[in-house]
mmCIF file of C-alpha atoms and ligand atoms in Angstrom:
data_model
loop_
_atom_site.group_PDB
_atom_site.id
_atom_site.type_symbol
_atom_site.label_atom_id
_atom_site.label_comp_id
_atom_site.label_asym_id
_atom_site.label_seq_id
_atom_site.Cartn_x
_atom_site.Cartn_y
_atom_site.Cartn_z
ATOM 1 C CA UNK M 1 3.271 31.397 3.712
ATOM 2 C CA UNK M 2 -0.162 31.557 2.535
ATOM 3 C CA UNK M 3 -2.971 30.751 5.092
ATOM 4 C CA UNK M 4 -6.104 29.366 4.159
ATOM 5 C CA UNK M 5 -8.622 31.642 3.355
ATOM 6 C CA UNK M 6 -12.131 30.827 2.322
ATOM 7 C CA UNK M 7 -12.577 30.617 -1.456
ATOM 8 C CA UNK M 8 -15.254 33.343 -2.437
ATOM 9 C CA UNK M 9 -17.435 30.890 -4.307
ATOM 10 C CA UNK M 10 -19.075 33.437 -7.020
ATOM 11 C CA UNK M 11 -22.678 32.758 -7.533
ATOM 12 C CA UNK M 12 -23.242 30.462 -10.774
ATOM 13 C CA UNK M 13 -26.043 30.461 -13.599
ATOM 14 C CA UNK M 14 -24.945 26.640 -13.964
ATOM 15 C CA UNK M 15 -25.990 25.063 -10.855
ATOM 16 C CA UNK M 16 -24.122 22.261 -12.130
ATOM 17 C CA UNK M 17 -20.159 23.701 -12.122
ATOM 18 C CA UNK M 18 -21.014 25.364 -8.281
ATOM 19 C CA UNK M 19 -22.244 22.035 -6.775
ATOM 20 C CA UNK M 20 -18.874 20.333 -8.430
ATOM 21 C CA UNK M 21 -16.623 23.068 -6.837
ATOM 22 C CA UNK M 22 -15.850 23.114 -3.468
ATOM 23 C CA UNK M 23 -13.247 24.582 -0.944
ATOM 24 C CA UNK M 24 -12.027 22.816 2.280
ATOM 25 C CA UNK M 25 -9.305 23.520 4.889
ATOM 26 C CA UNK M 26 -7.749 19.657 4.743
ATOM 27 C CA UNK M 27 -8.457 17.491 1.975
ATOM 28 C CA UNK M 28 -7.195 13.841 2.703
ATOM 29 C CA UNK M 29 -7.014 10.971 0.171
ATOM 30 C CA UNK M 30 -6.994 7.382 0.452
ATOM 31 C CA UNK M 31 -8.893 5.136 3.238
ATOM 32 C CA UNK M 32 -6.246 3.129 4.825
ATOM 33 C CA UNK M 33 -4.327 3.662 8.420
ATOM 34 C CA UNK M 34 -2.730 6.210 7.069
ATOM 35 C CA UNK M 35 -5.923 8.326 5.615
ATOM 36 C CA UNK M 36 -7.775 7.698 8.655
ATOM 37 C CA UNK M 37 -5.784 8.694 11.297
ATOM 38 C CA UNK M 38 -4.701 11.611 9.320
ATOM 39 C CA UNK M 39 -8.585 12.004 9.748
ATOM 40 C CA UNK M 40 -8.675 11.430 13.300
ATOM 41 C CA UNK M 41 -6.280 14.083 13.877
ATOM 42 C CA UNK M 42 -7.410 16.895 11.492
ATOM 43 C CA UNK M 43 -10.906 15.997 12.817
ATOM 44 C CA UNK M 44 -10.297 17.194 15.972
ATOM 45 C CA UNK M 45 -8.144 19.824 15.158
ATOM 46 C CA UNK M 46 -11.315 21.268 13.809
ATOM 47 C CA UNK M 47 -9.740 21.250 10.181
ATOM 48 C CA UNK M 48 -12.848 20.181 9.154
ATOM 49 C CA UNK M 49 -11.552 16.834 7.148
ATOM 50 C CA UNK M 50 -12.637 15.718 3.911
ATOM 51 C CA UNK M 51 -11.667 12.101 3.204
ATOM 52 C CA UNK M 52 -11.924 10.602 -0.185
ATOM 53 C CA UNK M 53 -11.523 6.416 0.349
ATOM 54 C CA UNK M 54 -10.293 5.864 -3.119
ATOM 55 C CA UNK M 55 -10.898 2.445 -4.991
ATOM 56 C CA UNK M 56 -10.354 0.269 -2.874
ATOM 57 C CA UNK M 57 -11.917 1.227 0.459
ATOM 58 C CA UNK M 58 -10.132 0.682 3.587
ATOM 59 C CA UNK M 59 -6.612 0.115 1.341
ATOM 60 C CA UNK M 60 -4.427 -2.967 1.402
ATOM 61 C CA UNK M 61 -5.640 -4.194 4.825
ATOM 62 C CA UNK M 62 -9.044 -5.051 3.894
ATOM 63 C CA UNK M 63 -7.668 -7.695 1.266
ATOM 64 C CA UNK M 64 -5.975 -9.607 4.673
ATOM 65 C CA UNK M 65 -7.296 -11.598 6.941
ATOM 66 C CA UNK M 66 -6.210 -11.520 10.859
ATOM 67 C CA UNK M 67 -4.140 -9.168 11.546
ATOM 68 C CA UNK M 68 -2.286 -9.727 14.832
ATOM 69 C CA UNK M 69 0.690 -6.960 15.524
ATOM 70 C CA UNK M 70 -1.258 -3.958 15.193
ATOM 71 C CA UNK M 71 -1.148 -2.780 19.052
ATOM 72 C CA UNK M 72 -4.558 -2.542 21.108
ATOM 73 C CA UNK M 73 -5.315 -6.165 19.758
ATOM 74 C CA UNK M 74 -4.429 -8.603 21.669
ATOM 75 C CA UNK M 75 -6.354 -11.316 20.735
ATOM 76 C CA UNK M 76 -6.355 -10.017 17.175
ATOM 77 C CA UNK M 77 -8.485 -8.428 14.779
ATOM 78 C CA UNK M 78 -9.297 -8.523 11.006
ATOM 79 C CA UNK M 79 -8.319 -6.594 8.149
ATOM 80 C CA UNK M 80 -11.767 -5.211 7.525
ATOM 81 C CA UNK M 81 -12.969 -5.049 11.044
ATOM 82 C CA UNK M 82 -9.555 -2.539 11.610
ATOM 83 C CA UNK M 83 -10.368 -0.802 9.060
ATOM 84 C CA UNK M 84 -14.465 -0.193 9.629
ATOM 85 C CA UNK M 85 -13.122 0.690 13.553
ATOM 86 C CA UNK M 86 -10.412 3.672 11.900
ATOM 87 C CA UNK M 87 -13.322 4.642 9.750
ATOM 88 C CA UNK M 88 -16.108 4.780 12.265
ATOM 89 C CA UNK M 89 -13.177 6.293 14.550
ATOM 90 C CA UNK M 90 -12.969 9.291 12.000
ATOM 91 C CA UNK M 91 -16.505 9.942 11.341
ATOM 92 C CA UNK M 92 -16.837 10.227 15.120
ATOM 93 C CA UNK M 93 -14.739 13.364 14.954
ATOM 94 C CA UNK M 94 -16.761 14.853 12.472
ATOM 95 C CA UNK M 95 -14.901 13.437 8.995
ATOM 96 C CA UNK M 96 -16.893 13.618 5.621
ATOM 97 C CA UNK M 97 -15.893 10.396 4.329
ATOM 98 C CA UNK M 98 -16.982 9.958 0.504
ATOM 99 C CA UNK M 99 -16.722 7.154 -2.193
ATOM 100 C CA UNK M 100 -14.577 8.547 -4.946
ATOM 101 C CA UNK M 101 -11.248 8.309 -6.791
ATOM 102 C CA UNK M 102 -8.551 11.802 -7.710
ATOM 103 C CA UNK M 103 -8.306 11.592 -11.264
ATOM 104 C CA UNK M 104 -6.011 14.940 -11.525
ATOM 105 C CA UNK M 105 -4.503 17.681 -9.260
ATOM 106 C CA UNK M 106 -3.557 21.648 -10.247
ATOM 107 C CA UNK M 107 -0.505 21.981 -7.439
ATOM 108 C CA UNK M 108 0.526 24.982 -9.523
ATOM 109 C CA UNK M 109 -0.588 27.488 -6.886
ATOM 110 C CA UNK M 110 -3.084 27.432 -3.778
ATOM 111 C CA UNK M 111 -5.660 26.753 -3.487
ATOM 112 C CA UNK M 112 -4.670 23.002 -4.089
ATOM 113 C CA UNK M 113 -7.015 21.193 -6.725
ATOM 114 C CA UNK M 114 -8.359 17.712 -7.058
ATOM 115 C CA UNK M 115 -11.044 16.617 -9.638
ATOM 116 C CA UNK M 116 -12.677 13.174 -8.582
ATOM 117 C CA UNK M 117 -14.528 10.574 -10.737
ATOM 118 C CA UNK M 118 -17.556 12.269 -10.143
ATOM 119 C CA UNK M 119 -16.494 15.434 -11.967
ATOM 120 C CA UNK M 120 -16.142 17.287 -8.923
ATOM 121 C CA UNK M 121 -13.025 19.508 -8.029
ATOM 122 C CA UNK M 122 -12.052 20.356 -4.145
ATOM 123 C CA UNK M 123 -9.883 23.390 -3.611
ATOM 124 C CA UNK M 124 -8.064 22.700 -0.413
ATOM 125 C CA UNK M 125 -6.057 24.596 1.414
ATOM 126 C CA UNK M 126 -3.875 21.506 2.641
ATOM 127 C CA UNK M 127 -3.887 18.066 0.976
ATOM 128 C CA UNK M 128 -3.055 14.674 2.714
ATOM 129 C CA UNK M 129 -2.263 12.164 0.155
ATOM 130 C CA UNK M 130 -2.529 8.676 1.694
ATOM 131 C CA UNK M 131 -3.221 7.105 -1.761
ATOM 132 C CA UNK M 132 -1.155 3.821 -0.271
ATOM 133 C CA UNK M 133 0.764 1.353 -3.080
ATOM 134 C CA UNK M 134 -0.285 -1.486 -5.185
ATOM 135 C CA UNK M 135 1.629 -5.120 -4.630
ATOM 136 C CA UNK M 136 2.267 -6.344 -7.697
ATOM 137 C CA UNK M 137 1.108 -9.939 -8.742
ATOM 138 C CA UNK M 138 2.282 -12.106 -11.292
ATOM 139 C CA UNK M 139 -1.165 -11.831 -13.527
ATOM 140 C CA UNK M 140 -2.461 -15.516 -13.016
ATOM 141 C CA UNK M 141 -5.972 -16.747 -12.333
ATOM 142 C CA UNK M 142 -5.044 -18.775 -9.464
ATOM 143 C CA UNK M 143 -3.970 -15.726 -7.636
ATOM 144 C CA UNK M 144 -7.530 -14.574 -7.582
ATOM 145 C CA UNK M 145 -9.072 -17.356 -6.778
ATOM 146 C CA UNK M 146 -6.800 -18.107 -3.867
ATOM 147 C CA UNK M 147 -6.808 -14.533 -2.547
ATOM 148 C CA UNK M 148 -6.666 -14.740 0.946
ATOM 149 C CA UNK M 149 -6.655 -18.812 0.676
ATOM 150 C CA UNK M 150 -2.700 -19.364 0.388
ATOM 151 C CA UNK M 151 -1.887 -16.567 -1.508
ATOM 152 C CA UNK M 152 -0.321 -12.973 0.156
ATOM 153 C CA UNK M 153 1.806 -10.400 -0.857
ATOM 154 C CA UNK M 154 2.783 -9.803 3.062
ATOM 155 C CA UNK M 155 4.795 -11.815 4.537
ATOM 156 C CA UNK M 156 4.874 -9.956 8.055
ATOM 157 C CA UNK M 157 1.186 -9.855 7.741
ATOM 158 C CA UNK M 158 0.396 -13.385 7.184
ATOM 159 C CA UNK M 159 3.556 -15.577 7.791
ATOM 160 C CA UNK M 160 2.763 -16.481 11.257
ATOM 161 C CA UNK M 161 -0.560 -18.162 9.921
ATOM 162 C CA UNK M 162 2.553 -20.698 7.696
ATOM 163 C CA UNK M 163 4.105 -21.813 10.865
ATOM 164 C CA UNK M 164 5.432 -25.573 10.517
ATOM 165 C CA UNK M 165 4.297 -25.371 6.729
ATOM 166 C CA UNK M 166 5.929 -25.655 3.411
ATOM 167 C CA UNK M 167 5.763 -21.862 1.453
ATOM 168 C CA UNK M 168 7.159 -19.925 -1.940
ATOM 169 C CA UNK M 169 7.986 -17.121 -2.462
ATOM 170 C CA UNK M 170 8.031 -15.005 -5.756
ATOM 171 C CA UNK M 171 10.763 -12.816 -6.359
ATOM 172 C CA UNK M 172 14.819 -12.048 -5.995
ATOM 173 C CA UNK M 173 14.827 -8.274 -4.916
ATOM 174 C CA UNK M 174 15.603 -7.186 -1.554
ATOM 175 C CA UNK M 175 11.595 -7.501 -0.538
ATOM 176 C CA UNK M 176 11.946 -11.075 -1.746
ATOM 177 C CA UNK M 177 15.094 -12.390 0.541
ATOM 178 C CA UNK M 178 13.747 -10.276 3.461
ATOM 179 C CA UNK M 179 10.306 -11.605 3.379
ATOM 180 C CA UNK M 180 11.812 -15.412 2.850
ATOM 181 C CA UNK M 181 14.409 -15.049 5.389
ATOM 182 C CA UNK M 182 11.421 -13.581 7.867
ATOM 183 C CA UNK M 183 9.634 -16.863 6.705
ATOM 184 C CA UNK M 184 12.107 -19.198 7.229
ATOM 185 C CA UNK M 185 12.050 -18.615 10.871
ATOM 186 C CA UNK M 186 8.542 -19.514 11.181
ATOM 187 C CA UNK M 187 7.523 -22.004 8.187
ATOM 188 C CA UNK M 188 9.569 -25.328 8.228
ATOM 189 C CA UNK M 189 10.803 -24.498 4.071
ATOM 190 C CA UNK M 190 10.666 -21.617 2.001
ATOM 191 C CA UNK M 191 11.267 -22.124 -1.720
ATOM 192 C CA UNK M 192 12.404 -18.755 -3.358
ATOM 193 C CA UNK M 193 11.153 -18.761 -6.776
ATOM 194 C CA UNK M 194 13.721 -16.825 -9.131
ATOM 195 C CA UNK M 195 13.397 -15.845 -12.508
ATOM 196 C CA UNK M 196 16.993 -15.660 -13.350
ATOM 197 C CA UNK M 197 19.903 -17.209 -12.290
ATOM 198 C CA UNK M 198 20.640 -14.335 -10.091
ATOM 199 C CA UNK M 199 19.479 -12.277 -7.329
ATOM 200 C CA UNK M 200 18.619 -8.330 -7.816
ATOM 201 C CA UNK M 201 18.838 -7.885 -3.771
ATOM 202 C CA UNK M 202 21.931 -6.410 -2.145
ATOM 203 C CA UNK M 203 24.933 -8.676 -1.397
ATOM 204 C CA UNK M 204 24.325 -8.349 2.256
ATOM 205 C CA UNK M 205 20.723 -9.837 2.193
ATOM 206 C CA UNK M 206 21.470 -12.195 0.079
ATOM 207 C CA UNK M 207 24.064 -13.424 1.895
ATOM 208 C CA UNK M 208 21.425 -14.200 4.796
ATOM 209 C CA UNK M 209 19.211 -15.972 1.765
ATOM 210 C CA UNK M 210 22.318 -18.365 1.297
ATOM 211 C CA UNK M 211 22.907 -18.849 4.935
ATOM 212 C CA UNK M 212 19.221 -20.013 5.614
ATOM 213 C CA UNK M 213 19.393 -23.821 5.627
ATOM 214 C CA UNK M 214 15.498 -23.756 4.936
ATOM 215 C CA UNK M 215 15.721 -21.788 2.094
ATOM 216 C CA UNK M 216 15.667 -23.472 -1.021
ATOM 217 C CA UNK M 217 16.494 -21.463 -4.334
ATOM 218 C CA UNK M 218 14.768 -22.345 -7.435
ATOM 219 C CA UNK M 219 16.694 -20.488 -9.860
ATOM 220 C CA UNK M 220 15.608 -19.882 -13.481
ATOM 221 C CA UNK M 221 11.790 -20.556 -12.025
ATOM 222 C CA UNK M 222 9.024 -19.307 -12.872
ATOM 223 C CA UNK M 223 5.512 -19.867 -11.271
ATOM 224 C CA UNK M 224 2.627 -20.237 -14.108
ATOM 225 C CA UNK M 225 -0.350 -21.963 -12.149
ATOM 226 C CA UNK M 226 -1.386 -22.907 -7.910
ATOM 227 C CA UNK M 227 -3.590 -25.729 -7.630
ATOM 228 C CA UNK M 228 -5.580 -27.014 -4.385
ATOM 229 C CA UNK M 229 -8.943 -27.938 -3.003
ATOM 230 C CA UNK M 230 -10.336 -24.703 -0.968
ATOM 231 C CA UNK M 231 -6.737 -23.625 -0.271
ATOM 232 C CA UNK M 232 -3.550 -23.378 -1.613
ATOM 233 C CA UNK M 233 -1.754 -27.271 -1.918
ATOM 234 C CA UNK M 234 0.968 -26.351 -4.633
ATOM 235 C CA UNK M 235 1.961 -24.392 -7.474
ATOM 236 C CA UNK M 236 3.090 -25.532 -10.980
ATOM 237 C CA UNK M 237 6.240 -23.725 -11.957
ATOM 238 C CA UNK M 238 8.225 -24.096 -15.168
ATOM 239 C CA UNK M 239 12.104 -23.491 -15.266
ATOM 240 C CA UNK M 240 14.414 -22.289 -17.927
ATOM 241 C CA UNK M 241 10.592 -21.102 -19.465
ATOM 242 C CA UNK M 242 11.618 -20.652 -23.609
ATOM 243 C CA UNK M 243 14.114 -22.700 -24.447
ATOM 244 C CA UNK M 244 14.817 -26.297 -24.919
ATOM 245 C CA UNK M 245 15.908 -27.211 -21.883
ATOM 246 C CA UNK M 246 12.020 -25.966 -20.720
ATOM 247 C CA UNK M 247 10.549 -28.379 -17.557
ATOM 248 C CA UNK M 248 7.536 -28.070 -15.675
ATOM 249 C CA UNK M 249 7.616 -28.808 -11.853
ATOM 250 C CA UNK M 250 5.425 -29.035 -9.252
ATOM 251 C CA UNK M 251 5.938 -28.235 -5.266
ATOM 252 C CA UNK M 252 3.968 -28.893 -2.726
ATOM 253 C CA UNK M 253 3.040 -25.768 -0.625
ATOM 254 C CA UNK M 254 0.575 -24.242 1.987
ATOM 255 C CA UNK M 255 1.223 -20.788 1.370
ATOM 256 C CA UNK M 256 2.468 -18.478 -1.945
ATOM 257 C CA UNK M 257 3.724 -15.122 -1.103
ATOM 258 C CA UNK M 258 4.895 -12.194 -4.027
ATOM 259 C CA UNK M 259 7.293 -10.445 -3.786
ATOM 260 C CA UNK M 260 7.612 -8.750 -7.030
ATOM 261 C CA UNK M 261 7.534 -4.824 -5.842
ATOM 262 C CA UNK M 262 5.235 -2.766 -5.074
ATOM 263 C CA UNK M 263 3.743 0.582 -7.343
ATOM 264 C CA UNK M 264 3.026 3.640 -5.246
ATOM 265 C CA UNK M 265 0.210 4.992 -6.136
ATOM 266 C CA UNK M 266 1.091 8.655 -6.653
ATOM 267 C CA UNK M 267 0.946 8.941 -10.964
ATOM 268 C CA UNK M 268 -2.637 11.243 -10.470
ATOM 269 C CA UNK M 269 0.063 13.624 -8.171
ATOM 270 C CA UNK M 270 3.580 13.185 -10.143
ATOM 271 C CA UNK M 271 3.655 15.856 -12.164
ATOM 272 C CA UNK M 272 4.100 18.644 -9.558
ATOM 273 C CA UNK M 273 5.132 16.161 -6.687
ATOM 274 C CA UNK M 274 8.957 14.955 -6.430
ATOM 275 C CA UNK M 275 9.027 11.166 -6.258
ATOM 276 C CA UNK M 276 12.035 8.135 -6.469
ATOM 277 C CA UNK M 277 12.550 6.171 -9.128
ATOM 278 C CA UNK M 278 9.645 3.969 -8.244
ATOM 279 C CA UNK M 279 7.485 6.467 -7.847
ATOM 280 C CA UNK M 280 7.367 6.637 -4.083
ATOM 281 C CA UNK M 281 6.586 10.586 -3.259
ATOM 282 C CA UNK M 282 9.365 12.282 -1.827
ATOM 283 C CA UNK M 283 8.990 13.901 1.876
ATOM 284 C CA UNK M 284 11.957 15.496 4.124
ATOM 285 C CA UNK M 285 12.874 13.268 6.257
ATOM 286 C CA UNK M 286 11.431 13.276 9.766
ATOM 287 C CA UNK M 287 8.268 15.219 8.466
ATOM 288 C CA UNK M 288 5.214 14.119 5.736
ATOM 289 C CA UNK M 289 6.070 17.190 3.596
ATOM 290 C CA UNK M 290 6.239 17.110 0.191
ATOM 291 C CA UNK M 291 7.570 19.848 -2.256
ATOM 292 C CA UNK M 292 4.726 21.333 -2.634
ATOM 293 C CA UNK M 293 3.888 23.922 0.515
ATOM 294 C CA UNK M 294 0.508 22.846 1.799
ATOM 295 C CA UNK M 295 0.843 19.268 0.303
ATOM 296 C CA UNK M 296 1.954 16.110 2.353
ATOM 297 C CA UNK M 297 2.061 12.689 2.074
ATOM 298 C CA UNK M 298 1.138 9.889 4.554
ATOM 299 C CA UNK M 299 1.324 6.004 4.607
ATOM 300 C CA UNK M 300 3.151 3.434 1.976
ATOM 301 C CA UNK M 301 2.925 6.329 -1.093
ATOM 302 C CA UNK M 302 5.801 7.458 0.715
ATOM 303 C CA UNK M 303 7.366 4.519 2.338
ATOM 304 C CA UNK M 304 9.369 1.876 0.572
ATOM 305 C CA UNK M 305 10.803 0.189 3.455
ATOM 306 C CA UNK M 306 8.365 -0.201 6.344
ATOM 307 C CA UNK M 307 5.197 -0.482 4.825
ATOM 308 C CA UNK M 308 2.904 -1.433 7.814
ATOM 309 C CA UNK M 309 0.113 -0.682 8.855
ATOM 310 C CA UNK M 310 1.570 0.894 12.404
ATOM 311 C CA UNK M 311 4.070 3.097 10.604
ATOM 312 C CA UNK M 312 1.528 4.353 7.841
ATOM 313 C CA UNK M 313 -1.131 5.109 11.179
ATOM 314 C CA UNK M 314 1.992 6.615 12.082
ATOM 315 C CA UNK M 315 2.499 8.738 9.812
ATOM 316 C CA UNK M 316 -0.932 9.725 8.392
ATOM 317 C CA UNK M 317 -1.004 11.195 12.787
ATOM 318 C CA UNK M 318 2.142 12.987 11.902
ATOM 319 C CA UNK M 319 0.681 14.666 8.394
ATOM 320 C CA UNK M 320 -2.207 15.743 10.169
ATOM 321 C CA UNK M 321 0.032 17.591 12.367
ATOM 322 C CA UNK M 322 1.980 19.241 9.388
ATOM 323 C CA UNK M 323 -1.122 20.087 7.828
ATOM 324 C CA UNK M 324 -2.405 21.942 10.926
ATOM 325 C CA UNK M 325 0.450 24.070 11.621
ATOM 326 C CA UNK M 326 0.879 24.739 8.313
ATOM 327 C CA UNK M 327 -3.016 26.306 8.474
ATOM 328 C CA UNK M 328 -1.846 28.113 11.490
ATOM 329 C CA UNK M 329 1.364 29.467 9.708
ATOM 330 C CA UNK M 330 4.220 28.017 11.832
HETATM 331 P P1 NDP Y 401 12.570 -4.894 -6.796
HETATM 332 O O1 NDP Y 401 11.996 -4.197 -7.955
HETATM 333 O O2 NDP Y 401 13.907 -4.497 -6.280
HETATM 334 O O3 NDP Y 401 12.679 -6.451 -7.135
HETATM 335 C C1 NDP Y 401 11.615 -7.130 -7.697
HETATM 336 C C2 NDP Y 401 12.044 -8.560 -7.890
HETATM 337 O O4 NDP Y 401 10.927 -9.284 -8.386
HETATM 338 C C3 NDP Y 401 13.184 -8.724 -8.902
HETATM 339 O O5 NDP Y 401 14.037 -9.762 -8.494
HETATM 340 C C4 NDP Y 401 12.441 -9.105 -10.171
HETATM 341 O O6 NDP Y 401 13.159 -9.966 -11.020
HETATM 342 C C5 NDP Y 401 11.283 -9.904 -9.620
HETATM 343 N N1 NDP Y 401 10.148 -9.862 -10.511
HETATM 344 C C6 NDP Y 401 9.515 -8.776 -11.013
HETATM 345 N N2 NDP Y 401 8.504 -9.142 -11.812
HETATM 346 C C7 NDP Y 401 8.504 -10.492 -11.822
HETATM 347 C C8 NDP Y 401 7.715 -11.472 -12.480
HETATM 348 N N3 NDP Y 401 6.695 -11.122 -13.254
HETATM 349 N N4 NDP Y 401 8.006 -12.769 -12.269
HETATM 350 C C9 NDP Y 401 9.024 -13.133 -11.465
HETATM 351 N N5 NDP Y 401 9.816 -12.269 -10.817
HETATM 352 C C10 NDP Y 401 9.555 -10.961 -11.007
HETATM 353 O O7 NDP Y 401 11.424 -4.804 -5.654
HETATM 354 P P2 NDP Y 401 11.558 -4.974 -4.081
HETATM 355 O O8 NDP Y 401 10.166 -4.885 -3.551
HETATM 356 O O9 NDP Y 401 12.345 -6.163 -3.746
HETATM 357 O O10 NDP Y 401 12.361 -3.691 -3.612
HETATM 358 C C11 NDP Y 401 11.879 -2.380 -3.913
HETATM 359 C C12 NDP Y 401 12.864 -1.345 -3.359
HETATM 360 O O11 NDP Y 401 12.825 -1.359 -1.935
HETATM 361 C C13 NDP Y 401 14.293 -1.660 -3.748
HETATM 362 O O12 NDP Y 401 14.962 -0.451 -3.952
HETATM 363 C C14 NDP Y 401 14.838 -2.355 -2.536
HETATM 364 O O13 NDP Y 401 16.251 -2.238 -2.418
HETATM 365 C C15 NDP Y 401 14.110 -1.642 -1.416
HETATM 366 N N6 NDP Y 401 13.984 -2.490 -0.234
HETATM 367 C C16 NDP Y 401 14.920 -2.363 0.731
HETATM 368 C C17 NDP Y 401 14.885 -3.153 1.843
HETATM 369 C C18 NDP Y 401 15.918 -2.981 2.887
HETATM 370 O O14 NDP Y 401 16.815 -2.174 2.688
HETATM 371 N N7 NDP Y 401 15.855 -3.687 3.981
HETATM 372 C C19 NDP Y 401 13.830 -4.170 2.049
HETATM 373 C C20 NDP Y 401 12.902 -4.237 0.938
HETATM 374 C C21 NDP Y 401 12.994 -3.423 -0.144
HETATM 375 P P3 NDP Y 401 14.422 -9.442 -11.858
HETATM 376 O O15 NDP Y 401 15.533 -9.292 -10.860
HETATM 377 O O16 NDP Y 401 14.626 -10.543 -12.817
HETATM 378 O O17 NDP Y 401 13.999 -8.173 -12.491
#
């Protein structure tokens, strides 16, 4: 196994190319639990962390409200103000947290590369990808401008703040019947809003689906427009959408939740990383290593089933550990 070395950065007529090269020990990228406490950890294992946020600083957490079941808050705590404390938490320790996005990697042998939108390229001698996973939404207006008013693509997240109410939700995989099924013990109905006349999740779960008297399926449904003062108050959907049988209907609900998949977001990292069919990166079980020595991966890249922000913490703390004995050759 290789151990880090120093790169012998060669003294450059173009001041330009040395100031966008770099070489660190740990390398971490993406800003959410995950990337954090990856940072807390390689932080004070004196690896010296660099952190890259990514987009969307602070990942999928900052676009939710309250978020009640992460443990230490019991009365509570937002999205963002989580997030700022994981951040500030890191940069305690020493983290160099910077604004940027990976635009490509060079796996092929170590030093690892990344090149960022700045133009700059960090060798690393370890990287932590933490790059999280995109919900998918259906495309409409209305989903923007009822972000965070009535519309969610986490149900575990923000299904207790539905309790009593009427809800939808999008979808007829396996996310879709869990995340109704959860909501159906909390919200008084849940319509599932299918776009066929059948269900893509396992026969098991939807056998729960059909044995939830709350649930109501609205097969052959498809959801086109949400209207409402401030907040969410109903959605327009239109069934059997092109052909002649074509209706519009409208439902009355507090609270619109898809559940149309998820995209990890791992394409920059693909080509030398093993991944599923979805694109979630491959890592052997137990640990956050990839197939790539030196690389691991942290957080919902990784994780099609969990997807929380406990178990991504969770495992960004355990990919900081891989990533250190890794450095120290064990
Ligand atoms: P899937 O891709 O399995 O299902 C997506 C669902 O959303 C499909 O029913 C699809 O419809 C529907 N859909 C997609 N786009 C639209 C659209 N534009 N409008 C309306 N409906 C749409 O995603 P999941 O997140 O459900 O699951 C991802 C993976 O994770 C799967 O492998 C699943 O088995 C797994 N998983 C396992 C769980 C468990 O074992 N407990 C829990 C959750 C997920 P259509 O069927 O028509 O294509």
């Amino acid at each position: 196994m290789e151990l880090f070395k120093p790169l012998n950065v060669q003294p450059s007529e173009d001041k330009r190319t040395s100031s966008l090269k770099e070489n660190v020990r740990c390398l971490i990228i993406g800003s959410g639990p995950a990337g954090y406490t990856a940072a807390i950890y390689a932080a004070r294992a004196n690896l010296h962390p660099v952190l890259y946020t990514g987009m969307e600083m602070g990942g999928q957490l900052t676009t939710t409200t309250e978020v009640e079941n992460f443990p230490g808050f019991p009365e509570g705590v937002t999205g963002p103000q989580l997030m700022e404390q994981m951040k500030k938490q890191a940069e305690r320790f020493g983290t160099d947290i910077r604004f940027g996005v990976a635009m490509s990697a060079d796996f092929s042998h170590s030093p690892l590369k990344v090149t960022f939108d700045d133009g700059k390229t960090v060798e690393a001698a370890t990287v932590i990808i933490a790059t999280g996973a995109t919900a998918k939404y259906l495309g409409l207006e209305a989903e923007k401008k009822y972000a965070g008013r009535g519309v969610s693509a986490c149900a575990t997240c923000d299904g207790f703040f539905y309790r009593g109410k009427d809800v939808a939700v999008v979808g007829g995989g396996d996310t879709a019947a869990e995340e109704a099924t959860y909501l159906a013990g909390l919200c008084r109905k849940v319509y599932l809003v299918v776009r066929r006349n059948e269900l893509r999740a396992s026969k098991a779960m939807q056998q729960r689906v059909f044995n939830t008297p709350n649930i109501e399926i609205l097969w052959e449904h498809q959801a086109v427009d949400l209207f409402g003062e401030e907040v969410v108050e109903g959605a327009v959907l239109v069934k059997k959408k092109g052909t002649p049988g074509e209706e519009q209907v409208r439902i009355k609900i507090d609270g619109f939740f898809l559940a149309i998949g998820h995209t990890p977001n791992s394409s920059v990292f693909s080509k030398y990383l093993e991944t599923d069919a979805a694109g979630y990166i491959k890592t052997v079980p137990g640990t956050s290593k990839t197939n790539v020595p030196g690389v691991f991966a942290a957080g919902d890249v990784q994780d099609p089933h969990y997807r929380q922000a406990v178990t991504a913490a969770g495992s960004g703390c355990m990919a900081a550990i891989d990533a250190e004995r890794f450095l120290a050759g064990s």
